[in-house]
CSV table of C-alpha atoms in Angstrom, one decimal:
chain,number,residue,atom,x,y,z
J,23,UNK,CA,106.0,25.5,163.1
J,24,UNK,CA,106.3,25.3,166.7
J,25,UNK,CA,109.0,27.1,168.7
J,26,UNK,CA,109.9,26.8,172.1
J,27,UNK,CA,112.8,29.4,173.7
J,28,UNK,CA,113.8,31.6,176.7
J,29,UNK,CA,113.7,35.6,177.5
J,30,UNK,CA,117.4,36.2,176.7
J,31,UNK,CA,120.5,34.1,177.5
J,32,UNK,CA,122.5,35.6,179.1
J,33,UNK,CA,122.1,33.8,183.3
J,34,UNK,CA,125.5,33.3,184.7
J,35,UNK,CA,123.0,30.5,186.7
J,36,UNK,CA,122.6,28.7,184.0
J,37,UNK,CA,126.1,28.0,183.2
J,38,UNK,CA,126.6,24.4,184.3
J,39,UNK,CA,123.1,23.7,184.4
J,40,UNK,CA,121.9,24.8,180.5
J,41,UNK,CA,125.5,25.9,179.5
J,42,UNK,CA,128.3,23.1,179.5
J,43,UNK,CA,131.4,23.7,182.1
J,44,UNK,CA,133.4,26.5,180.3
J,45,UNK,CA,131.3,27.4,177.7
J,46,UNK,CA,133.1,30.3,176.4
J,47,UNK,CA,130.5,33.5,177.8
J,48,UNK,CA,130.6,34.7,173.7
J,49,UNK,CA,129.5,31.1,172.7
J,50,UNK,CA,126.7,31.1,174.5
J,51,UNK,CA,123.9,32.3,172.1
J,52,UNK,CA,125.4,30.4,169.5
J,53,UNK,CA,124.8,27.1,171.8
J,54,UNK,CA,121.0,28.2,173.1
J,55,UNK,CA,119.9,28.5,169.3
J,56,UNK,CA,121.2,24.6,168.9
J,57,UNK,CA,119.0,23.3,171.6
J,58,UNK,CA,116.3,25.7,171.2
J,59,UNK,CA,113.9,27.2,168.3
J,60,UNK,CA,114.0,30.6,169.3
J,61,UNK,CA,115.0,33.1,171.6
J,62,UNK,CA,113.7,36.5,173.0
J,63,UNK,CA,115.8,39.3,172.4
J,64,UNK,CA,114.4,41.4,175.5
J,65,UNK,CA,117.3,44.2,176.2
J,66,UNK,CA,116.1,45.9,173.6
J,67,UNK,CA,112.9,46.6,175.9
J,68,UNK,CA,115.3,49.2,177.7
J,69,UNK,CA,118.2,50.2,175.4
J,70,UNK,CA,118.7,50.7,171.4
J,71,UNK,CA,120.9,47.9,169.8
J,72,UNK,CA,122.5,48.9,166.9
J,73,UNK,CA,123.0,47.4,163.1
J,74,UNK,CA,125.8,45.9,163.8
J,75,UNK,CA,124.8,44.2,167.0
J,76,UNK,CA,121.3,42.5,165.5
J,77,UNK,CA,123.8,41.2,162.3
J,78,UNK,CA,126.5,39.5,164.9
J,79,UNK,CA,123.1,37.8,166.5
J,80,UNK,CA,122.5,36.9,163.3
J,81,UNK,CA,125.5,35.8,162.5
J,82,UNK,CA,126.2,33.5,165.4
J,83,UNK,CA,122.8,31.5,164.8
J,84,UNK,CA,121.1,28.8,162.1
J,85,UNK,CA,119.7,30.3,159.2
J,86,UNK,CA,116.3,28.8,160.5
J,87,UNK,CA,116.6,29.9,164.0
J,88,UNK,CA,114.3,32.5,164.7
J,89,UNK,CA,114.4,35.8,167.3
J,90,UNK,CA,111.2,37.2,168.7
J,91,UNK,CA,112.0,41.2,169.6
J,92,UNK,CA,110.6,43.0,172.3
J,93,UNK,CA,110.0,46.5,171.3
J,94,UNK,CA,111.3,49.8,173.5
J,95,UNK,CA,109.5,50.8,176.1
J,96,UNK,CA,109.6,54.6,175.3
J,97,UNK,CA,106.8,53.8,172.5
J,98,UNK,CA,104.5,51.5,174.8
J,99,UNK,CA,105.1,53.1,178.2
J,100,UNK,CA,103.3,56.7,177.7
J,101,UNK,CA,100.2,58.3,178.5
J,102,UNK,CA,99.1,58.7,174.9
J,103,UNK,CA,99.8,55.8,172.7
J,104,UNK,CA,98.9,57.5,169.3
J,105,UNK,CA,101.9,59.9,170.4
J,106,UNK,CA,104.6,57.1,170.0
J,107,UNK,CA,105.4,57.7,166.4
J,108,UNK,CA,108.7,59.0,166.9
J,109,UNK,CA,110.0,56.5,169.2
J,110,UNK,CA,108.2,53.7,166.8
J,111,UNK,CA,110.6,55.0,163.9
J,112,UNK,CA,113.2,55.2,166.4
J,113,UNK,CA,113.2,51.5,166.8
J,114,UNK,CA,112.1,50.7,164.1
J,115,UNK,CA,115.2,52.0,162.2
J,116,UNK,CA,118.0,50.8,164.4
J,117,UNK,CA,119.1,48.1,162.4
J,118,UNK,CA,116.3,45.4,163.5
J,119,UNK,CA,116.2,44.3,159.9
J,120,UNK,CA,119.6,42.9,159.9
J,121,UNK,CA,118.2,40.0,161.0
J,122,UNK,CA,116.5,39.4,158.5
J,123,UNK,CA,114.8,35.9,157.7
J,124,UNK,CA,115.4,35.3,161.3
J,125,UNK,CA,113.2,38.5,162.7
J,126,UNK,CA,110.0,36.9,164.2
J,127,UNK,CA,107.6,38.6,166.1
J,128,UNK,CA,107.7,42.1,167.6
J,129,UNK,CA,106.6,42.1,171.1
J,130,UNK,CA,105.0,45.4,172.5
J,131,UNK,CA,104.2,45.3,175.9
J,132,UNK,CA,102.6,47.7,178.2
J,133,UNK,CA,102.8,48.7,181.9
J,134,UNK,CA,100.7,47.1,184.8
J,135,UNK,CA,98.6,50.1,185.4
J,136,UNK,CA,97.6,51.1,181.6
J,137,UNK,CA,94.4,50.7,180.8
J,138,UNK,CA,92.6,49.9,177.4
J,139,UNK,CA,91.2,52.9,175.7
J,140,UNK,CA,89.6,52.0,172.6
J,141,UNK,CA,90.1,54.5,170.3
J,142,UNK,CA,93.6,55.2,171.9
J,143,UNK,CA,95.0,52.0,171.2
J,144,UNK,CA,93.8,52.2,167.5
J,145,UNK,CA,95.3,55.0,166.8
J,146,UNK,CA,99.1,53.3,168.3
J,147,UNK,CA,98.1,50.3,165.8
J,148,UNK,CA,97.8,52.7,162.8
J,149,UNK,CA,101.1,54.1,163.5
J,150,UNK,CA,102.4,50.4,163.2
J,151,UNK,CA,104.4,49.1,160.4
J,152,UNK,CA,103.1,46.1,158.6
J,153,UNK,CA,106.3,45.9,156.1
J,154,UNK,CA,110.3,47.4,156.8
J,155,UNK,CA,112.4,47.0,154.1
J,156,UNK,CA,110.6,44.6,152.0
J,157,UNK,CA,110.0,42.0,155.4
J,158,UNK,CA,106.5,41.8,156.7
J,159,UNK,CA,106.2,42.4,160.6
J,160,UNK,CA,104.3,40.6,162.8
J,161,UNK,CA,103.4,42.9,165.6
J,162,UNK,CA,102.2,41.1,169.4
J,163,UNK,CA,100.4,42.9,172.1
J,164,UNK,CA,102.0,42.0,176.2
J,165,UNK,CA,99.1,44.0,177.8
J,166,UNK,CA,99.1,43.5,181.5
J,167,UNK,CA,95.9,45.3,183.0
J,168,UNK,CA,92.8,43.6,183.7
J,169,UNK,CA,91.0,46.4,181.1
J,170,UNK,CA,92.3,44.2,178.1
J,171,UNK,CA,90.5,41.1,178.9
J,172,UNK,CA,87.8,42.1,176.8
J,173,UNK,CA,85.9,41.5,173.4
J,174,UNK,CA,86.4,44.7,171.9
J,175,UNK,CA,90.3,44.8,172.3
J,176,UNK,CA,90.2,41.0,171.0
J,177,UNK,CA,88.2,42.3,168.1
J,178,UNK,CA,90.3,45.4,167.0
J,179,UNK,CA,93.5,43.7,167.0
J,180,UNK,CA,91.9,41.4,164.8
J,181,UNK,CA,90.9,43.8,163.0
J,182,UNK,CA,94.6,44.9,162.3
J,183,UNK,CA,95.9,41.0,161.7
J,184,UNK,CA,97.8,41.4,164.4
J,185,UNK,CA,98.7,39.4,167.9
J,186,UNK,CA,98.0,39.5,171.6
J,187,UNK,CA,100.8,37.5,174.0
J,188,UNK,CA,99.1,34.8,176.0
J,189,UNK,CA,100.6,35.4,179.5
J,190,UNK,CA,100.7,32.3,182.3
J,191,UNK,CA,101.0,34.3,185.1
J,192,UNK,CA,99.7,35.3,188.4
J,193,UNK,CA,100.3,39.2,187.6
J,194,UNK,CA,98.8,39.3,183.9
J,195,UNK,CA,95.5,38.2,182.9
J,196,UNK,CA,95.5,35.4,180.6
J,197,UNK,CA,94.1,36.4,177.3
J,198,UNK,CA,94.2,33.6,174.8
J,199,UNK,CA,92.4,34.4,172.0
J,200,UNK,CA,94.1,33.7,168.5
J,201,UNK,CA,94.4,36.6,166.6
J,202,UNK,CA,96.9,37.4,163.3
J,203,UNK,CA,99.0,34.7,162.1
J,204,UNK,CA,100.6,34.0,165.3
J,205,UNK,CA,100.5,32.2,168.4
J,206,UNK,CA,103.1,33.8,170.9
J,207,UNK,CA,102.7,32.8,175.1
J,208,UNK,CA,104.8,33.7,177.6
J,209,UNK,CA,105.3,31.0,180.2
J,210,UNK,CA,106.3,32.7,184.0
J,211,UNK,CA,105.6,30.2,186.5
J,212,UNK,CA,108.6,28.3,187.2
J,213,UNK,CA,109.3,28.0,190.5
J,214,UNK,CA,112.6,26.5,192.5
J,215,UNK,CA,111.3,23.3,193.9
J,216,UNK,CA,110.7,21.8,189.9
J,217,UNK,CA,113.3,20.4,188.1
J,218,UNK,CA,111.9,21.2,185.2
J,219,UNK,CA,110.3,24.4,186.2
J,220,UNK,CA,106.8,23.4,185.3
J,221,UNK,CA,105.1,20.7,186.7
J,222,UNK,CA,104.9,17.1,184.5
J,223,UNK,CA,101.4,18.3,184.3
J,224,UNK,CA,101.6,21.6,183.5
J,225,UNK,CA,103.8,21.1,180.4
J,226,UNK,CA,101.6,18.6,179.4
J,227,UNK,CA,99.1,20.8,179.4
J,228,UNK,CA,100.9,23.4,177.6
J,229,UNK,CA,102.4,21.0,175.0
J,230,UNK,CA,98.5,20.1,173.8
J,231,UNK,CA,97.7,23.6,173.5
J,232,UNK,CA,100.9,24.6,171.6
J,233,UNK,CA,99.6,21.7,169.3
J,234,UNK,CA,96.2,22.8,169.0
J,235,UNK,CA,97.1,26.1,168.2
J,236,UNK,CA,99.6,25.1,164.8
J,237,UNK,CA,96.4,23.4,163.8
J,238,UNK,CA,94.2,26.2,164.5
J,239,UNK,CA,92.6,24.9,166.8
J,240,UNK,CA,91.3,26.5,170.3
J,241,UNK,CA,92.7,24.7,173.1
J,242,UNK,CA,90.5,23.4,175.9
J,243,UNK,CA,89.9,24.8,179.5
J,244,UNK,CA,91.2,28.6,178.4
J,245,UNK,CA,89.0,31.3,179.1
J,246,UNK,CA,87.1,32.8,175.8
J,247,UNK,CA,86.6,36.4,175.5
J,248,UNK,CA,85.6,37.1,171.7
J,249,UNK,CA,84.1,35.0,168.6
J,250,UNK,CA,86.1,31.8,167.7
J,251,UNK,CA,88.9,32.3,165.5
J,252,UNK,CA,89.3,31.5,161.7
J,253,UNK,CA,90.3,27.8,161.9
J,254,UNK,CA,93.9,27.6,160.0
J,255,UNK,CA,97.4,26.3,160.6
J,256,UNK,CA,99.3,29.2,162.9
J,257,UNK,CA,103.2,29.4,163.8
J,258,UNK,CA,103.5,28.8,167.7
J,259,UNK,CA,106.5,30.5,170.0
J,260,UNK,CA,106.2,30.0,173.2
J,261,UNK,CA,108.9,31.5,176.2
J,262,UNK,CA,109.6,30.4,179.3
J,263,UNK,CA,110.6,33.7,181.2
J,264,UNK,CA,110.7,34.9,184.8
J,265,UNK,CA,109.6,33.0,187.4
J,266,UNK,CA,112.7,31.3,188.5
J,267,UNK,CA,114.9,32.0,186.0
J,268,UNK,CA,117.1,29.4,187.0
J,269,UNK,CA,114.7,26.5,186.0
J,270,UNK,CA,113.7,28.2,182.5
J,271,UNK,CA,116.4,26.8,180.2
J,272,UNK,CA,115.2,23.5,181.1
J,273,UNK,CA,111.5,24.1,181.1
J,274,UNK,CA,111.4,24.7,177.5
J,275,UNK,CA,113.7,21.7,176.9
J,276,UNK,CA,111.3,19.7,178.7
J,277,UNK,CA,108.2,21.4,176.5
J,278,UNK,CA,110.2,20.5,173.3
J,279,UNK,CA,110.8,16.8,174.2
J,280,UNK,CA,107.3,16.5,174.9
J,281,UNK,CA,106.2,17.7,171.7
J,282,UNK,CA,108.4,16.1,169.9
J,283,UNK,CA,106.7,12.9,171.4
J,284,UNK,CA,103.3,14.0,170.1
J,285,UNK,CA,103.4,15.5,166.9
J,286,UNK,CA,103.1,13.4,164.1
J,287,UNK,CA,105.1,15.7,162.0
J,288,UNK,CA,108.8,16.3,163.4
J,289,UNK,CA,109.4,18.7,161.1
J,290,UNK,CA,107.0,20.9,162.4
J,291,UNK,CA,109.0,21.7,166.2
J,292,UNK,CA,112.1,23.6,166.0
J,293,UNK,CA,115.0,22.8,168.3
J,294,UNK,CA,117.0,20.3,169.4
């Protein structure tokens, strides 16, 4: 399955543009998860939501809609990872699970200046859950410092069938290895002057990898940092966040319509 989504939404810009003329503000989520596949939920980065609050989320969305989750920062952003255990369990137990079959990927991303320290970062993945309450977790890595982009981090993330977040952006360093079961990019180069964000190009482009990575395949022209990975059907989310904010909603409608176009089985794209 492929999904395309946005980073939150919540944009009072958007309403008009994504958002019909008086949308009810309350209705919104429940009309982003009928034109899109997924969303990221990504105020939980700074602030604990509660049971109650991932249930009405739930609640307001298709049972085969699908939220990706991005982890708090009081776990990631620390000088010692393998001291996060407590705020890991903190998260971990504030009701995330009420989402149940909708609970996607768990995004964990780090700060601009931390650097990869081997041994370090293993001992943050140990402290990892791979199951909560009977659901398997898929765990994604937003690393932002140059240091990552290298074989060995590729190799030990592997090693713990987990994920690392393909970023498109001029502040991250693209790292598109395949790793886990998987495929999660973050798309933050929309600017003003497109309508549709992206360039016609550029979503092509990014609609052909999306596709080669369901079918385990490695997309051309990205930059290769570690052995080839085990060729096998994947589950794709992509997210079309920051940049101009403005221009995302439509962005990942465009990237859906084109893969719609392309696949050859429309079951496998979710949205719309």
């Amino acid at each position: 399955m492929i999904r395309v989504g946005i980073g939150g939404w919540t944009f009072e810009p958007w309403r008009g543009l994504f958002y019909p003329e008086g949308l009810p503000h309350k209705r919104e989520l429940a009309y982003a998860s009928r034109q899109l596949g997924s969303v990221e939920i990504n105020g939980t980065f700074c602030r604990t939501l509660t049971a109650v609050s991932f249930a009405k989320r739930r609640d307001e969305t298709p049972d085969d809609f699908v939220f990706s989750v991005k982890a708090q920062r009081a776990a990631t952003h620390r000088i010692v990872l393998g001291e996060a255990g407590e705020a890991i369990e903190r998260f971990m137990t504030s009701g995330l699970t009420q989402l149940g079959a909708q609970l996607g990927p768990i995004v964990w991303q780090f700060g601009p200046s931390k650097r990869f320290d081997a041994q370090d970062f293993e001992h943050f993945l140990r402290l990892l859950p791979i199951q909560w309450e009977g659901r398997r977790l898929q765990h994604v890595f937003d690393v932002r410092h140059e240091s990552f982009a290298c074989a060995e981090f590729v190799a030990l993330v592997r090693r713990y069938g987990m994920g690392i977040v393909c970023n498109d952006s001029e502040q991250c360093p693209e790292i598109a290895e395949v790793c886990g079961d998987v495929v999660y990019a973050r798309l933050m180069r929309s600017t003003s002057v497109e309508v549709t964000g992206y360039s016609t190009s550029a979503l092509d482009a990014w609609a052909e990898r999306a596709l080669a990575w369901k079918k385990g395949a490695e997309p051309d022209g990205m930059t290769r940092l570690g052995q080839p990975s085990e060729p096998r059907q994947r589950n794709v989310f992509g997210y079309f966040i920051s940049g101009a904010k403005e221009r995302t909603s439509a962005a990942a409608l465009a990237l859906l319509e084109r893969l719609r176009v392309r696949s050859t089985s429309k079951g496998g794209i979710a949205g719309r």
